[in-house]
Short mmCIF file of C-alpha atoms in Angstrom, two decimals:
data_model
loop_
_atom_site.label_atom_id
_atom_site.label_comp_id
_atom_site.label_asym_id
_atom_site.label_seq_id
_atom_site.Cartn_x
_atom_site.Cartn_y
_atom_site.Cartn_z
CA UNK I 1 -14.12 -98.83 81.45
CA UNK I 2 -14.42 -95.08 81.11
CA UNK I 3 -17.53 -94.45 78.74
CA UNK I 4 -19.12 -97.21 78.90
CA UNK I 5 -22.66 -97.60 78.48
CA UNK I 6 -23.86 -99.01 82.07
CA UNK I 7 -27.31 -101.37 82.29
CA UNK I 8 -30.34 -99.29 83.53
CA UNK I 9 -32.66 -100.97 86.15
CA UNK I 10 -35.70 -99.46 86.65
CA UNK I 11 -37.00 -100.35 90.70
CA UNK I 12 -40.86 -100.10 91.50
CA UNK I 13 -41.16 -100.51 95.26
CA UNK I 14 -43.54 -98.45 97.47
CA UNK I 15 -41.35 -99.44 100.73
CA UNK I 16 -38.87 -95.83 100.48
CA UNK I 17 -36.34 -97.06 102.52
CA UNK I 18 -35.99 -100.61 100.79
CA UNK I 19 -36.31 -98.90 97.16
CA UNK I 20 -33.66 -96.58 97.90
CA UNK I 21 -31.03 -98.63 99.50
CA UNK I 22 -31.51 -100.92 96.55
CA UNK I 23 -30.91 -98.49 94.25
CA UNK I 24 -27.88 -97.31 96.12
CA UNK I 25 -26.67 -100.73 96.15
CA UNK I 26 -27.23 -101.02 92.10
CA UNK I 27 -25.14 -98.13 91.34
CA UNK I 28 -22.35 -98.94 93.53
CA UNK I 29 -22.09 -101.99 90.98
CA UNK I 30 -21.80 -99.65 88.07
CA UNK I 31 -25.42 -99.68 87.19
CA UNK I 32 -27.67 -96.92 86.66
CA UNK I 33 -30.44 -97.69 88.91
CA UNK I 34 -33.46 -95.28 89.11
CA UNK I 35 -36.23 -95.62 92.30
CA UNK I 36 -40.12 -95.09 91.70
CA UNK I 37 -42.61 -95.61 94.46
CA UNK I 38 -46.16 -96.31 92.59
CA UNK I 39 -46.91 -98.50 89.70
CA UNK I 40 -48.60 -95.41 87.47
CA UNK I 41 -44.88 -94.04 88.34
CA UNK I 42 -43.67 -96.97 87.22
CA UNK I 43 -45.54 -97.59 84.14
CA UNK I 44 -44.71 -93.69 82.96
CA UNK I 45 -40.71 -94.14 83.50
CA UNK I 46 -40.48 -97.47 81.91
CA UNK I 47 -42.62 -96.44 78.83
CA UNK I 48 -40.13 -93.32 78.94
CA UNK I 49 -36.89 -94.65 79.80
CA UNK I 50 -36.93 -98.32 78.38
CA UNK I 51 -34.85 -100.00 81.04
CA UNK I 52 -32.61 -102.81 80.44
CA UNK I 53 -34.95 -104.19 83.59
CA UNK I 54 -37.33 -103.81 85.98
CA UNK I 55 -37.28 -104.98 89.74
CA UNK I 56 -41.45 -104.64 90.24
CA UNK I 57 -42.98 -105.00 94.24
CA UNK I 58 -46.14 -107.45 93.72
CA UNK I 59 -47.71 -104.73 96.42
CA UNK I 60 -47.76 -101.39 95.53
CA UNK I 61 -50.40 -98.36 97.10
CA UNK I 62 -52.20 -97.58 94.12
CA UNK I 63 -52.73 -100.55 91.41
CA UNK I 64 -51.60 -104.92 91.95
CA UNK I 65 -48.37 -105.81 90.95
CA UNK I 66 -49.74 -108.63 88.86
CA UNK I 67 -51.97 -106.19 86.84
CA UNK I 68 -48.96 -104.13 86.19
CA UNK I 69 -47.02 -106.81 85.22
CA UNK I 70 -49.53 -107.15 82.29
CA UNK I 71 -49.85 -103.87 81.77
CA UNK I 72 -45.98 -103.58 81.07
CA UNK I 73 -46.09 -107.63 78.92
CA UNK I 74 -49.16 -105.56 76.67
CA UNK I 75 -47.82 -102.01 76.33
CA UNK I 76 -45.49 -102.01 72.43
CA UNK I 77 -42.95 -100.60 74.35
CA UNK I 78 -42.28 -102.46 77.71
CA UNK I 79 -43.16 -105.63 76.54
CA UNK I 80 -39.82 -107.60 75.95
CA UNK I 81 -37.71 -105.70 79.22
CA UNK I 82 -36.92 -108.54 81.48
CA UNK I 83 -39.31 -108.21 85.05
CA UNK I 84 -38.10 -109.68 88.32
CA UNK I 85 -40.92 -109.47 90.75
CA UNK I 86 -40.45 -108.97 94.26
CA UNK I 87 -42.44 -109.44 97.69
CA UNK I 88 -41.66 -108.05 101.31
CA UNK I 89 -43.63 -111.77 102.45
CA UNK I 90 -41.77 -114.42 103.15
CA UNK I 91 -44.13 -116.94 102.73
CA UNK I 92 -46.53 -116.62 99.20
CA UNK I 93 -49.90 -118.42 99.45
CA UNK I 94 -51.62 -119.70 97.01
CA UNK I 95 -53.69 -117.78 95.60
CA UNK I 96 -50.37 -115.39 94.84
CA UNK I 97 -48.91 -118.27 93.69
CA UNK I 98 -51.32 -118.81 91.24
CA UNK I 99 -51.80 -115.72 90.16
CA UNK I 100 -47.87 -115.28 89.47
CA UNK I 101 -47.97 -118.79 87.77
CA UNK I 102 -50.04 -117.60 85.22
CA UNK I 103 -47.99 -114.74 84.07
CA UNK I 104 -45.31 -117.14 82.87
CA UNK I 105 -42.82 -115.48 85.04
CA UNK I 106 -39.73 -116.13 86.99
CA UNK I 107 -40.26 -116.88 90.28
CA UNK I 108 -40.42 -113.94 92.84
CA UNK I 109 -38.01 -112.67 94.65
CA UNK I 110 -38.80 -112.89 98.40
CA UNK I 111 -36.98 -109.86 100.48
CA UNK I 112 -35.67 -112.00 103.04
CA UNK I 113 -33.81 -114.53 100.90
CA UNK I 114 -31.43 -111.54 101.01
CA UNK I 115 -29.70 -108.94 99.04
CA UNK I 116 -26.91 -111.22 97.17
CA UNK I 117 -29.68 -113.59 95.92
CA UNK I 118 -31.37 -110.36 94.12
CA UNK I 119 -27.54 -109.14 92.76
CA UNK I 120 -27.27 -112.92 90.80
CA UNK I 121 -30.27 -112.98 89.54
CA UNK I 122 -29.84 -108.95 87.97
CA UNK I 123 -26.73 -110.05 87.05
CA UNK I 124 -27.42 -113.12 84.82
CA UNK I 125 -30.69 -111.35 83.96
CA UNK I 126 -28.47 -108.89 82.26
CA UNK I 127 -25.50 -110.93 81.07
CA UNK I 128 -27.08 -114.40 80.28
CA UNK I 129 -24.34 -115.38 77.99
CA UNK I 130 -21.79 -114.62 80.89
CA UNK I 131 -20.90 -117.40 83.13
CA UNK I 132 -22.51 -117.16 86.52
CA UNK I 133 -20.88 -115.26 89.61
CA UNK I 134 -20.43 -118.66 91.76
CA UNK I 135 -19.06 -120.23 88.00
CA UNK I 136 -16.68 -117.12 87.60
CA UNK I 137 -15.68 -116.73 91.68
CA UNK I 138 -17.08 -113.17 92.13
CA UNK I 139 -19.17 -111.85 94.00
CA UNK I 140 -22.77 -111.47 92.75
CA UNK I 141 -23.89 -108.32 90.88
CA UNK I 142 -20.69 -107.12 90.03
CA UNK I 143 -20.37 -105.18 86.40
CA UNK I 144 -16.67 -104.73 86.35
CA UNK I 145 -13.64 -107.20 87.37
CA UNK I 146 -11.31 -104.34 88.90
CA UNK I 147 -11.49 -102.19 91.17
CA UNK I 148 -8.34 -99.85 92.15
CA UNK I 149 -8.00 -96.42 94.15
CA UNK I 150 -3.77 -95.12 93.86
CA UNK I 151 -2.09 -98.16 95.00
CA UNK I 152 -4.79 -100.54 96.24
CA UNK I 153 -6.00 -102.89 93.57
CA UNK I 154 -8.70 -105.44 94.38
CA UNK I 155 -9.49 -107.81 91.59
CA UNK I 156 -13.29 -109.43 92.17
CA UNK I 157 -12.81 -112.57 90.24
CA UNK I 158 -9.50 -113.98 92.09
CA UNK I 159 -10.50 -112.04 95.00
CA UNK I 160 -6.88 -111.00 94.91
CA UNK I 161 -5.87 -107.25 96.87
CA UNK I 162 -2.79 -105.79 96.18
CA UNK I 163 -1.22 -102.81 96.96
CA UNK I 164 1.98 -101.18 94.66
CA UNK I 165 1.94 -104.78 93.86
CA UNK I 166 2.14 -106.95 96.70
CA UNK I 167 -0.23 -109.60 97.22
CA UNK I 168 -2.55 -109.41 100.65
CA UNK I 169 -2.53 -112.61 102.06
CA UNK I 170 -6.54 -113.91 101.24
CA UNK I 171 -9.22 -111.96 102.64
CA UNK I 172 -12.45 -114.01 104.37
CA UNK I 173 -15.62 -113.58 102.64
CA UNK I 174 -17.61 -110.94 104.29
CA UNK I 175 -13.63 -108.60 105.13
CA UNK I 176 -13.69 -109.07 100.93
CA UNK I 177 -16.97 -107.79 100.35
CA UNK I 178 -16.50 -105.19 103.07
CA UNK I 179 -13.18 -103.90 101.53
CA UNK I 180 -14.87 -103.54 97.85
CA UNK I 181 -18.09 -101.65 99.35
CA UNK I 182 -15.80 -98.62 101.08
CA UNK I 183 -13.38 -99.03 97.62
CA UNK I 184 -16.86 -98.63 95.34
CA UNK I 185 -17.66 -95.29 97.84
CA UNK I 186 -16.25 -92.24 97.38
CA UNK I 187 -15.75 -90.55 101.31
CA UNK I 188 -17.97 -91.80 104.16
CA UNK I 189 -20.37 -94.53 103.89
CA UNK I 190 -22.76 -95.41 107.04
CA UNK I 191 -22.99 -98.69 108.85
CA UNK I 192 -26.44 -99.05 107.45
CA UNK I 193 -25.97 -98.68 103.83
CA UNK I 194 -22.66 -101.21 104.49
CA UNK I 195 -24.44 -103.39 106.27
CA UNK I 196 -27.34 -103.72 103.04
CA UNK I 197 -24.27 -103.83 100.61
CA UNK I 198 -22.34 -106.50 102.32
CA UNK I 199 -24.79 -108.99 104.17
CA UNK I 200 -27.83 -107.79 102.29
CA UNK I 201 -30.74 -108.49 105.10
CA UNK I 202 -31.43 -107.52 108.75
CA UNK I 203 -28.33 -108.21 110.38
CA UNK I 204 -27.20 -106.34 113.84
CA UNK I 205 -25.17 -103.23 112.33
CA UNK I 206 -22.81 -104.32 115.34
CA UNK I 207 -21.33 -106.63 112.60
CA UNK I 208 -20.40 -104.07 110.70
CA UNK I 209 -18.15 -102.52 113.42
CA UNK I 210 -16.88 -105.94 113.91
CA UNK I 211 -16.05 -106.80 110.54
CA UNK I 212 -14.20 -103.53 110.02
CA UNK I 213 -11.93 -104.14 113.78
CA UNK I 214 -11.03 -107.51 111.87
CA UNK I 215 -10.28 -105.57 108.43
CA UNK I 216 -8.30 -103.15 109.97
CA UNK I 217 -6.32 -106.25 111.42
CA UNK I 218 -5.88 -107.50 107.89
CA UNK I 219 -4.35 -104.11 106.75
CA UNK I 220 -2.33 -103.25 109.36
CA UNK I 221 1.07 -103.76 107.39
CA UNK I 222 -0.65 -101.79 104.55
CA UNK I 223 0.22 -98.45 105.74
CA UNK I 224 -0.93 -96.59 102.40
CA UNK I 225 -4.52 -98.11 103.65
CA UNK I 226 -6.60 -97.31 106.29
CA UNK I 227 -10.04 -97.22 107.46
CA UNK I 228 -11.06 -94.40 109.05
CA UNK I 229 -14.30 -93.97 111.34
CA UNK I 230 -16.41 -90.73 110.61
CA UNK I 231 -19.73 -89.37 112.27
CA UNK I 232 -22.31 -92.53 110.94
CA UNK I 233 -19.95 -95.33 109.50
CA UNK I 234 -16.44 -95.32 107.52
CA UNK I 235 -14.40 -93.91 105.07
CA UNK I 236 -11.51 -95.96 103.12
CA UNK I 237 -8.48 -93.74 102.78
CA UNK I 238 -5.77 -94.40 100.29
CA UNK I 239 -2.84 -92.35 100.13
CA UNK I 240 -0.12 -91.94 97.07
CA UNK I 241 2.29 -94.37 98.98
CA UNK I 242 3.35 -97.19 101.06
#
């Protein structure tokens, strides 16, 4: 909905690349996602900023995670944003177990459980009256139902496309996803950032390619839509008509 006021999330990771991608990732979904790399950073925006949430790395270069978790549960005006803590290990022992058990927390969100894992929990972190995404049929993390460029229409609770109003026949899964990731970008998108905004971990970006041969197979009647391939990835292309 034009105008609307969109969730902030506030993202303290050290690890660029991760940070980054993740907050590409958030404001593809209509969020406005902001990326800080140290916890003093961190502290500073969130004092500042007062996001609607903050996605904090337990290992940052200059202060511990847990300490700034306290820091931000103590300070008048951080104290009641939600916190979803996050590790790059995939395995916490326990002494960081402990140490996150007595902060009353949530439990943390490992990397490698993968990126739609983090999208639910953001999402019922920030609706918990809404129904959940596998409840509701949609996929995780998504802030609007519709999404629509000219004729194409995609609608991410019935995971229904249509174009000037004829029904697709039912997209797999990952094609889905893959469809609504080039609709949320506007011009070319690379393999890499599809490949974090569709499968979310450390997948061969060969899939990608794949995924989009078996797409373009899907759309092949759809002659207003096509997928075109640019320098580093794709670009969805929608023209006036059919």
């Amino acid at each position: 909905m034009a105008g609307a006021v969109k969730s902030k999330v506030l993202i303290i990771d050290d690890n660029l690349c991760y940070g980054r991608m993740l907050c590409r990732t958030l404001q593809f979904r209509d969020l406005d996602a902001v990326h800080v790399a140290t916890g003093v950073q961190g502290l500073a925006r969130a004092k500042s900023s007062h996001p609607d949430l903050i996605l904090l790395d337990i290992h940052l270069p200059d202060t511990d995670g847990i300490q700034l978790y306290r820091s931000l549960r103590q300070e008048h005006e951080t104290r009641n944003i939600p916190i979803i803590l996050m590790t790059g290990v995939g395995v916490i022992d326990s002494l960081l177990d402990t140490a996150v058990g007595a902060l009353k927390s949530d439990p943390v969100y490992r990397k490698v459980e993968g990126m739609p894992v983090l999208l639910a929990r953001i999402a019922k972190t920030l609706n918990p009256a809404q129904p959940s995404d596998a409840e509701a049929g949609a996929p995780p993390g998504y802030a609007v139902r519709v999404l629509s460029r000219g004729p194409l229409t995609v609608d991410l609770v019935s995971r229904r496309v249509c174009i000037q109003d004829k029904v697709l026949p039912a997209l797999p899964i990952r094609r889905f996803d893959l469809l609504c990731a080039l609709l949320r970008h506007k011009g070319a998108v690379s393999r890499e950032e599809l490949l974090m905004d569709v499968w979310g971990d450390h997948h061969d970006p060969k899939v990608v390619d794949m995924t989009i041969s078996r797409l373009r197979h899907d759309l092949r009647c759809a002659r207003a839509v096509s997928i075109e391939t640019t320098r580093h990835g794709y670009e969805l292309v929608v023209t006036a008509a059919a």
